[in-house]
Amino acid sequence: TASGQGNHLSLPVVRGTGQAALLLRDGVSMFEPVLNAGSFNRSLPLETIKSIEVVTGPGGVLWGANSFLGIVNLITKDADDINGLEAGVGYGDGDGSPQDFRAWVLFGKSFKFKRGPKLSIVQHVSYENFLSSRYSGLRTILRSAAPSPPGPHVYGDQVDSNPARAFIVNIDGKISYGPVTLAYSIPIAEMNNSLSFVNTIASGPFDVAANAPAGTQVRNFIDIIDRYLTLQYKSRFLKDRVGLDAKLYGIQFVRDINAAILPGSAVLPSGLNITAPLTSYRVGFSIDGDASLPLRNRLLWGGDVFHELVPTTSVDFPGIDPARLPIACPLQSY
């Protein structure tokens, strides 16, 4: 794995190439259409995952577009994998994840009736509160336009990272009745990090009042979370010789950026942040099937139809006159 844009993006690296693996959640593509920034991060609750399927190399293209060098399919637990109530709480400290507290509860139960299909319920809730990794380095005073690394880069004094606390709340589960399953995931997070674009250390009063006291913690985040709702029909027919798996789904991709670029100064008392609320959506229908054929052959088939919506791709420097930016930005009026 690797980190991009400081430590904002967690990316699996396949044969030296980032942003080339497709993330699936129970077979549903989680490809985000604006930044191609997958949610390969700590927002995924591991206690809900039953198994992980990985296919690397060109075989990944069997899953369609955006799987250039492989796929990672997260298969979540069913009620029968839990059969009761599970819970956990933990705390850890250290430079890699300071003051990290996490608690979770997972419930799963199947109910069999004399008549009618089986009813299964899975419900999970988790909460994590932590600080991003600790770093020490030179303060960035001026540099070339984000996010491109080449160009002038002027450094100042030695500083330690001081990000604001981060938190993640996950609410997800499944309700199954016979062959029909409703699944949902609703994460809520603010994922403040220690490093920004070109490894700018988040230290100083960014995105706070100009008179903020020394040591004010910095809001410097890219929230990368996926919220989804799926309705699935899955069954087998003709004495188990034919299978059908059909899904209706809706996904909200949250890629909310509030990234620290420059520290406070006489020109910019509150420092400089770049903001971009990049939220996109996908709704679609997928269908997969298989059939047993003579001579131990099997036919596999499937398809996916979807529509993507990107309401805005705007980027803003809040409260700043672009003509006074202490950063090498090309400016043009239209």
Tab-separated table of N, CA and C in Angstrom, residues 36-172:
chain	number	residue	atom	x	y	z
A	36	ASN	N	-11.144	9.037	-8.515
A	36	ASN	CA	-10.670	7.652	-8.513
A	36	ASN	C	-9.916	7.375	-7.210
A	37	ALA	N	-10.507	7.808	-6.098
A	37	ALA	CA	-9.923	7.615	-4.772
A	37	ALA	C	-10.789	6.610	-4.027
A	38	GLY	N	-10.353	5.358	-4.008
A	38	GLY	CA	-11.124	4.314	-3.346
A	38	GLY	C	-11.027	4.401	-1.840
A	39	SER	N	-12.027	3.847	-1.169
A	39	SER	CA	-12.075	3.896	0.300
A	39	SER	C	-11.318	2.712	0.903
A	40	PHE	N	-10.059	2.537	0.479
A	40	PHE	CA	-9.185	1.526	1.083
A	40	PHE	C	-8.598	2.126	2.361
A	41	ASN	N	-9.419	2.346	3.359
A	41	ASN	CA	-8.941	3.026	4.555
A	41	ASN	C	-9.639	2.487	5.791
A	42	ARG	N	-9.403	3.122	6.917
A	42	ARG	CA	-9.898	2.610	8.196
A	42	ARG	C	-11.396	2.833	8.380
A	43	SER	N	-12.079	3.399	7.391
A	43	SER	CA	-13.536	3.515	7.477
A	43	SER	C	-14.233	2.179	7.243
A	44	LEU	N	-13.504	1.154	6.785
A	44	LEU	CA	-14.079	-0.167	6.549
A	44	LEU	C	-14.028	-0.977	7.849
A	45	PRO	N	-15.159	-1.333	8.433
A	45	PRO	CA	-15.165	-2.086	9.699
A	45	PRO	C	-14.808	-3.554	9.479
A	46	LEU	N	-13.622	-3.959	9.926
A	46	LEU	CA	-13.125	-5.303	9.653
A	46	LEU	C	-13.953	-6.382	10.341
A	47	GLU	N	-14.579	-6.064	11.475
A	47	GLU	CA	-15.335	-7.100	12.189
A	47	GLU	C	-16.574	-7.567	11.425
A	48	THR	N	-16.976	-6.831	10.387
A	48	THR	CA	-18.132	-7.232	9.596
A	48	THR	C	-17.753	-8.053	8.366
A	49	ILE	N	-16.455	-8.220	8.104
A	49	ILE	CA	-16.003	-8.872	6.871
A	49	ILE	C	-15.769	-10.360	7.114
A	50	LYS	N	-16.398	-11.180	6.270
A	50	LYS	CA	-16.246	-12.633	6.358
A	50	LYS	C	-15.030	-13.109	5.574
A	51	SER	N	-14.821	-12.595	4.390
A	51	SER	CA	-13.677	-12.985	3.584
A	51	SER	C	-13.363	-11.881	2.585
A	52	ILE	N	-12.160	-11.946	2.020
A	52	ILE	CA	-11.694	-10.970	1.035
A	52	ILE	C	-11.208	-11.726	-0.191
A	53	GLU	N	-11.791	-11.443	-1.334
A	53	GLU	CA	-11.376	-12.045	-2.590
A	53	GLU	C	-10.479	-11.051	-3.327
A	54	VAL	N	-9.321	-11.494	-3.770
A	54	VAL	CA	-8.384	-10.634	-4.482
A	54	VAL	C	-7.958	-11.320	-5.773
A	55	VAL	N	-8.071	-10.608	-6.873
A	55	VAL	CA	-7.552	-11.067	-8.158
A	55	VAL	C	-6.656	-9.967	-8.693
A	56	THR	N	-5.361	-10.264	-8.871
A	56	THR	CA	-4.421	-9.268	-9.361
A	56	THR	C	-4.048	-9.552	-10.811
A	57	GLY	N	-3.449	-8.559	-11.429
A	57	GLY	CA	-3.024	-8.731	-12.805
A	57	GLY	C	-4.158	-8.511	-13.783
A	58	PRO	N	-3.926	-8.824	-15.057
A	58	PRO	CA	-4.932	-8.550	-16.092
A	58	PRO	C	-6.212	-9.344	-15.927
A	59	GLY	N	-6.215	-10.382	-15.077
A	59	GLY	CA	-7.457	-11.111	-14.826
A	59	GLY	C	-8.528	-10.247	-14.214
A	60	GLY	N	-8.119	-9.108	-13.631
A	60	GLY	CA	-9.089	-8.203	-13.029
A	60	GLY	C	-10.078	-7.631	-14.019
A	61	VAL	N	-9.707	-7.546	-15.301
A	61	VAL	CA	-10.599	-6.930	-16.281
A	61	VAL	C	-11.850	-7.769	-16.521
A	62	LEU	N	-11.895	-8.998	-16.018
A	62	LEU	CA	-13.123	-9.787	-16.115
A	62	LEU	C	-14.267	-9.122	-15.369
A	63	TRP	N	-13.953	-8.210	-14.446
A	63	TRP	CA	-14.986	-7.496	-13.692
A	63	TRP	C	-15.365	-6.181	-14.364
A	64	GLY	N	-14.854	-5.919	-15.552
A	64	GLY	CA	-15.259	-4.728	-16.276
A	64	GLY	C	-14.292	-3.584	-16.107
A	65	ALA	N	-14.794	-2.371	-16.350
A	65	ALA	CA	-13.950	-1.175	-16.337
A	65	ALA	C	-13.407	-0.887	-14.945
A	66	ASN	N	-12.322	-0.105	-14.911
A	66	ASN	CA	-11.725	0.388	-13.669
A	66	ASN	C	-11.060	-0.695	-12.839
A	67	SER	N	-10.763	-1.839	-13.447
A	67	SER	CA	-10.078	-2.924	-12.736
A	67	SER	C	-8.790	-3.276	-13.478
A	68	PHE	N	-8.046	-2.245	-13.850
A	68	PHE	CA	-6.879	-2.383	-14.713
A	68	PHE	C	-5.907	-3.446	-14.212
A	69	LEU	N	-5.626	-3.449	-12.909
A	69	LEU	CA	-4.652	-4.406	-12.372
A	69	LEU	C	-5.217	-5.213	-11.207
A	70	GLY	N	-6.527	-5.416	-11.172
A	70	GLY	CA	-7.065	-6.317	-10.169
A	70	GLY	C	-8.314	-5.811	-9.480
A	71	ILE	N	-8.892	-6.681	-8.669
A	71	ILE	CA	-10.076	-6.348	-7.879
A	71	ILE	C	-9.873	-6.809	-6.438
A	72	VAL	N	-10.535	-6.120	-5.527
A	72	VAL	CA	-10.579	-6.507	-4.115
A	72	VAL	C	-12.045	-6.517	-3.712
A	73	ASN	N	-12.596	-7.704	-3.478
A	73	ASN	CA	-14.008	-7.857	-3.157
A	73	ASN	C	-14.154	-8.185	-1.676
A	74	LEU	N	-14.810	-7.294	-0.917
A	74	LEU	CA	-15.059	-7.505	0.506
A	74	LEU	C	-16.414	-8.179	0.676
A	75	ILE	N	-16.424	-9.375	1.243
A	75	ILE	CA	-17.654	-10.138	1.452
A	75	ILE	C	-18.023	-10.039	2.930
A	76	THR	N	-19.182	-9.480	3.222
A	76	THR	CA	-19.577	-9.225	4.605
A	76	THR	C	-20.281	-10.429	5.225
A	77	LYS	N	-20.294	-10.450	6.530
A	77	LYS	CA	-20.869	-11.567	7.276
A	77	LYS	C	-22.394	-11.596	7.155
A	78	ASP	N	-22.937	-12.808	7.184
A	78	ASP	CA	-24.373	-13.021	7.275
A	78	ASP	C	-24.741	-13.320	8.723
A	79	ALA	N	-26.035	-13.377	8.981
A	79	ALA	CA	-26.501	-13.616	10.351
A	79	ALA	C	-25.983	-14.939	10.905
A	80	ASP	N	-25.931	-15.973	10.057
A	80	ASP	CA	-25.471	-17.287	10.521
A	80	ASP	C	-23.986	-17.293	10.863
A	81	ASP	N	-23.220	-16.307	10.376
A	81	ASP	CA	-21.810	-16.207	10.733
A	81	ASP	C	-21.614	-15.584	12.106
A	82	ILE	N	-22.666	-14.993	12.659
A	82	ILE	CA	-22.563	-14.286	13.940
A	82	ILE	C	-23.375	-15.019	15.012
A	83	ASN	N	-24.682	-15.186	14.757
A	83	ASN	CA	-25.586	-15.939	15.643
A	83	ASN	C	-25.508	-15.449	17.085
A	84	GLY	N	-25.777	-14.173	17.261
A	84	GLY	CA	-25.793	-13.627	18.613
A	84	GLY	C	-25.244	-12.217	18.631
A	85	LEU	N	-24.701	-11.824	19.781
A	85	LEU	CA	-24.195	-10.471	19.988
A	85	LEU	C	-22.698	-10.523	20.232
A	86	GLU	N	-21.964	-9.708	19.504
A	86	GLU	CA	-20.532	-9.572	19.700
A	86	GLU	C	-20.207	-8.096	19.932
A	87	ALA	N	-19.166	-7.836	20.697
A	87	ALA	CA	-18.768	-6.457	20.975
A	87	ALA	C	-17.279	-6.409	21.264
A	88	GLY	N	-16.706	-5.249	21.066
A	88	GLY	CA	-15.293	-5.074	21.352
A	88	GLY	C	-14.985	-3.621	21.637
A	89	VAL	N	-13.944	-3.404	22.434
A	89	VAL	CA	-13.476	-2.048	22.727
A	89	VAL	C	-11.967	-2.105	22.875
A	90	GLY	N	-11.289	-1.070	22.385
A	90	GLY	CA	-9.834	-1.079	22.459
A	90	GLY	C	-9.261	0.327	22.445
A	91	TYR	N	-8.022	0.419	22.915
A	91	TYR	CA	-7.307	1.695	22.930
A	91	TYR	C	-5.850	1.415	22.607
A	92	GLY	N	-5.259	2.271	21.784
A	92	GLY	CA	-3.848	2.139	21.448
A	92	GLY	C	-3.205	3.504	21.320
A	93	ASP	N	-1.887	3.523	21.467
A	93	ASP	CA	-1.152	4.780	21.362
A	93	ASP	C	0.174	4.502	20.682
A	94	GLY	N	0.772	5.554	20.152
A	94	GLY	CA	2.039	5.435	19.439
A	94	GLY	C	2.058	6.396	18.271
A	95	ASP	N	3.232	6.570	17.667
A	95	ASP	CA	3.367	7.546	16.593
A	95	ASP	C	2.500	7.202	15.379
A	96	GLY	N	2.254	5.927	15.139
A	96	GLY	CA	1.475	5.539	13.971
A	96	GLY	C	0.003	5.867	14.066
A	97	SER	N	-0.576	5.775	15.256
A	97	SER	CA	-1.995	6.081	15.465
A	97	SER	C	-2.193	6.530	16.911
A	98	PRO	N	-1.856	7.781	17.211
A	98	PRO	CA	-1.908	8.247	18.600
A	98	PRO	C	-3.328	8.282	19.164
A	99	GLN	N	-3.423	7.915	20.446
A	99	GLN	CA	-4.657	8.074	21.228
A	99	GLN	C	-5.874	7.532	20.467
A	100	ASP	N	-5.782	6.313	20.049
A	100	ASP	CA	-6.803	5.676	19.212
A	100	ASP	C	-7.758	4.862	20.086
A	101	PHE	N	-9.014	5.294	20.118
A	101	PHE	CA	-10.066	4.569	20.846
A	101	PHE	C	-11.089	4.061	19.843
A	102	ARG	N	-11.488	2.793	19.986
A	102	ARG	CA	-12.481	2.218	19.078
A	102	ARG	C	-13.370	1.238	19.837
A	103	ALA	N	-14.675	1.318	19.570
A	103	ALA	CA	-15.652	0.406	20.163
A	103	ALA	C	-16.654	-0.004	19.093
A	104	TRP	N	-17.126	-1.252	19.162
A	104	TRP	CA	-18.083	-1.736	18.166
A	104	TRP	C	-19.021	-2.776	18.766
A	105	VAL	N	-20.194	-2.877	18.159
A	105	VAL	CA	-21.202	-3.876	18.535
A	105	VAL	C	-21.735	-4.495	17.245
A	106	LEU	N	-21.841	-5.820	17.221
A	106	LEU	CA	-22.313	-6.548	16.043
A	106	LEU	C	-23.343	-7.587	16.472
A	107	PHE	N	-24.521	-7.535	15.862
A	107	PHE	CA	-25.596	-8.479	16.184
A	107	PHE	C	-26.021	-9.216	14.916
A	108	GLY	N	-26.216	-10.514	15.036
A	108	GLY	CA	-26.708	-11.308	13.920
A	108	GLY	C	-27.568	-12.459	14.408
A	109	LYS	N	-28.735	-12.628	13.787
A	109	LYS	CA	-29.645	-13.694	14.217
A	109	LYS	C	-30.575	-14.076	13.074
A	110	SER	N	-30.825	-15.366	12.947
A	110	SER	CA	-31.786	-15.883	11.971
A	110	SER	C	-33.000	-16.436	12.706
A	111	PHE	N	-34.170	-16.180	12.136
A	111	PHE	CA	-35.427	-16.620	12.730
A	111	PHE	C	-36.157	-17.512	11.720
A	112	LYS	N	-36.425	-18.744	12.137
A	112	LYS	CA	-37.116	-19.695	11.280
A	112	LYS	C	-38.559	-19.826	11.732
A	113	PHE	N	-39.463	-19.763	10.774
A	113	PHE	CA	-40.894	-19.860	11.056
A	113	PHE	C	-41.449	-21.163	10.475
A	114	LYS	N	-42.566	-21.587	11.023
A	114	LYS	CA	-43.185	-22.812	10.516
A	114	LYS	C	-43.609	-22.645	9.064
A	115	ARG	N	-44.041	-21.448	8.756
A	115	ARG	CA	-44.437	-21.163	7.390
A	115	ARG	C	-43.689	-19.924	6.899
A	116	GLY	N	-43.328	-19.932	5.641
A	116	GLY	CA	-42.657	-18.777	5.062
A	116	GLY	C	-41.145	-18.883	5.127
A	117	PRO	N	-40.462	-17.997	4.441
A	117	PRO	CA	-38.992	-18.027	4.399
A	117	PRO	C	-38.363	-17.625	5.729
A	118	LYS	N	-37.054	-17.852	5.810
A	118	LYS	CA	-36.281	-17.483	6.990
A	118	LYS	C	-36.013	-15.977	6.997
A	119	LEU	N	-36.077	-15.377	8.172
A	119	LEU	CA	-35.754	-13.966	8.360
A	119	LEU	C	-34.407	-13.862	9.063
A	120	SER	N	-33.494	-13.065	8.483
A	120	SER	CA	-32.165	-12.886	9.065
A	120	SER	C	-31.878	-11.396	9.233
A	121	ILE	N	-31.253	-11.060	10.360
A	121	ILE	CA	-30.944	-9.661	10.671
A	121	ILE	C	-29.484	-9.553	11.093
A	122	VAL	N	-28.768	-8.601	10.491
A	122	VAL	CA	-27.409	-8.254	10.898
A	122	VAL	C	-27.376	-6.750	11.133
A	123	GLN	N	-26.866	-6.342	12.292
A	123	GLN	CA	-26.735	-4.909	12.593
A	123	GLN	C	-25.391	-4.644	13.250
A	124	HIS	N	-24.712	-3.638	12.748
A	124	HIS	CA	-23.385	-3.283	13.252
A	124	HIS	C	-23.311	-1.785	13.487
A	125	VAL	N	-22.681	-1.388	14.597
A	125	VAL	CA	-22.399	0.015	14.902
A	125	VAL	C	-20.988	0.083	15.475
A	126	SER	N	-20.190	1.032	14.994
A	126	SER	CA	-18.847	1.206	15.544
A	126	SER	C	-18.508	2.692	15.635
A	127	TYR	N	-17.580	3.001	16.535
A	127	TYR	CA	-17.123	4.384	16.727
A	127	TYR	C	-15.625	4.358	16.960
A	128	GLU	N	-14.904	5.223	16.255
A	128	GLU	CA	-13.458	5.346	16.446
A	128	GLU	C	-13.094	6.822	16.548
A	129	ASN	N	-12.197	7.144	17.480
A	129	ASN	CA	-11.724	8.502	17.682
A	129	ASN	C	-10.205	8.427	17.838
A	130	PHE	N	-9.463	9.215	17.034
A	130	PHE	CA	-8.017	9.041	16.999
A	130	PHE	C	-7.340	10.307	16.490
A	131	LEU	N	-6.019	10.330	16.607
A	131	LEU	CA	-5.181	11.347	15.991
A	131	LEU	C	-4.408	10.708	14.844
A	132	SER	N	-4.125	11.499	13.827
A	132	SER	CA	-3.340	10.990	12.715
A	132	SER	C	-1.880	10.809	13.127
A	133	SER	N	-1.138	10.102	12.294
A	133	SER	CA	0.269	9.793	12.587
A	133	SER	C	1.076	11.048	12.878
A	134	ARG	N	2.071	10.917	13.769
A	134	ARG	CA	2.915	12.048	14.141
A	134	ARG	C	4.066	12.214	13.141
A	135	TYR	N	4.310	13.465	12.743
A	135	TYR	CA	5.425	13.779	11.858
A	135	TYR	C	6.118	15.046	12.344
A	136	SER	N	7.398	15.181	12.000
A	136	SER	CA	8.161	16.393	12.277
A	136	SER	C	8.943	16.739	11.027
A	137	GLY	N	8.948	18.040	10.651
A	137	GLY	CA	9.650	18.445	9.445
A	137	GLY	C	9.646	19.947	9.294
A	138	LEU	N	10.056	20.414	8.128
A	138	LEU	CA	10.130	21.836	7.868
A	138	LEU	C	8.776	22.372	7.412
A	139	ARG	N	8.432	23.554	7.952
A	139	ARG	CA	7.179	24.191	7.585
A	139	ARG	C	7.240	24.703	6.147
A	140	THR	N	6.170	24.476	5.368
A	140	THR	CA	6.094	24.982	4.000
A	140	THR	C	5.677	26.450	4.021
A	141	ILE	N	6.471	27.317	3.372
A	141	ILE	CA	6.173	28.742	3.288
A	141	ILE	C	5.568	29.102	1.936
A	142	LEU	N	6.132	28.549	0.881
A	142	LEU	CA	5.632	28.826	-0.463
A	142	LEU	C	5.973	27.631	-1.338
A	143	ARG	N	5.078	27.317	-2.280
A	143	ARG	CA	5.373	26.211	-3.190
A	143	ARG	C	4.555	26.357	-4.459
A	144	SER	N	4.811	25.477	-5.404
A	144	SER	CA	4.091	25.504	-6.672
A	144	SER	C	2.662	25.034	-6.464
A	145	ALA	N	1.840	25.223	-7.482
A	145	ALA	CA	0.408	24.967	-7.359
A	145	ALA	C	0.115	23.513	-7.026
A	146	ALA	N	-0.836	23.308	-6.110
A	146	ALA	CA	-1.271	21.955	-5.761
A	146	ALA	C	-2.067	21.369	-6.920
A	147	PRO	N	-2.040	20.045	-7.098
A	147	PRO	CA	-1.238	19.092	-6.308
A	147	PRO	C	0.067	18.709	-6.982
A	148	SER	N	0.505	19.432	-7.997
A	148	SER	CA	1.704	19.065	-8.747
A	148	SER	C	2.963	19.335	-7.921
A	149	PRO	N	3.849	18.346	-7.746
A	149	PRO	CA	5.032	18.547	-6.889
A	149	PRO	C	6.147	19.367	-7.512
A	150	PRO	N	6.355	19.431	-8.847
A	150	PRO	CA	7.512	20.178	-9.362
A	150	PRO	C	7.374	21.678	-9.122
A	151	GLY	N	8.477	22.376	-9.212
A	151	GLY	CA	8.444	23.824	-9.076
A	151	GLY	C	9.044	24.296	-7.774
A	152	PRO	N	9.016	25.610	-7.518
A	152	PRO	CA	9.648	26.161	-6.308
A	152	PRO	C	8.950	25.697	-5.038
A	153	HIS	N	9.740	25.446	-4.013
A	153	HIS	CA	9.211	25.026	-2.713
A	153	HIS	C	10.121	25.636	-1.647
A	154	VAL	N	9.590	26.592	-0.887
A	154	VAL	CA	10.365	27.315	0.121
A	154	VAL	C	9.930	26.829	1.508
A	155	TYR	N	10.916	26.467	2.360
A	155	TYR	CA	10.641	25.938	3.689
A	155	TYR	C	11.012	26.951	4.767
A	156	GLY	N	10.396	26.761	5.945
A	156	GLY	CA	10.686	27.608	7.088
A	156	GLY	C	11.271	26.814	8.235
A	157	ASP	N	10.742	27.047	9.461
A	157	ASP	CA	11.300	26.427	10.655
A	157	ASP	C	10.806	24.989	10.814
A	158	GLN	N	11.420	24.291	11.776
A	158	GLN	CA	11.050	22.909	12.088
A	158	GLN	C	9.770	22.906	12.918
A	159	VAL	N	8.782	22.076	12.524
A	159	VAL	CA	7.510	22.013	13.249
A	159	VAL	C	7.082	20.557	13.394
A	160	ASP	N	6.197	20.325	14.359
A	160	ASP	CA	5.568	19.020	14.546
A	160	ASP	C	4.131	19.086	14.051
A	161	SER	N	3.656	17.985	13.515
A	161	SER	CA	2.267	17.945	13.064
A	161	SER	C	1.325	18.078	14.253
A	162	ASN	N	0.189	18.722	14.022
A	162	ASN	CA	-0.758	18.974	15.104
A	162	ASN	C	-2.185	18.948	14.554
A	163	PRO	N	-2.622	17.812	13.999
A	163	PRO	CA	-3.961	17.765	13.403
A	163	PRO	C	-5.055	17.688	14.460
A	164	ALA	N	-6.226	18.170	14.100
A	164	ALA	CA	-7.392	17.994	14.972
A	164	ALA	C	-7.746	16.517	15.058
A	165	ARG	N	-8.500	16.144	16.076
A	165	ARG	CA	-8.903	14.756	16.251
A	165	ARG	C	-9.809	14.320	15.098
A	166	ALA	N	-9.690	13.058	14.762
A	166	ALA	CA	-10.520	12.464	13.714
A	166	ALA	C	-11.502	11.477	14.348
A	167	PHE	N	-12.620	11.267	13.667
A	167	PHE	CA	-13.578	10.283	14.162
A	167	PHE	C	-14.258	9.593	12.982
A	168	ILE	N	-14.716	8.371	13.225
A	168	ILE	CA	-15.466	7.600	12.235
A	168	ILE	C	-16.586	6.869	12.961
A	169	VAL	N	-17.811	7.042	12.481
A	169	VAL	CA	-18.968	6.293	12.967
A	169	VAL	C	-19.492	5.447	11.810
A	170	ASN	N	-19.652	4.155	12.046
A	170	ASN	CA	-20.199	3.257	11.028
A	170	ASN	C	-21.517	2.657	11.516
A	171	ILE	N	-22.535	2.774	10.670
A	171	ILE	CA	-23.836	2.136	10.935
A	171	ILE	C	-24.180	1.330	9.685
A	172	ASP	N	-24.182	0.023	9.799
A	172	ASP	CA	-24.444	-0.801	8.625
A	172	ASP	C	-25.078	-2.126	9.033
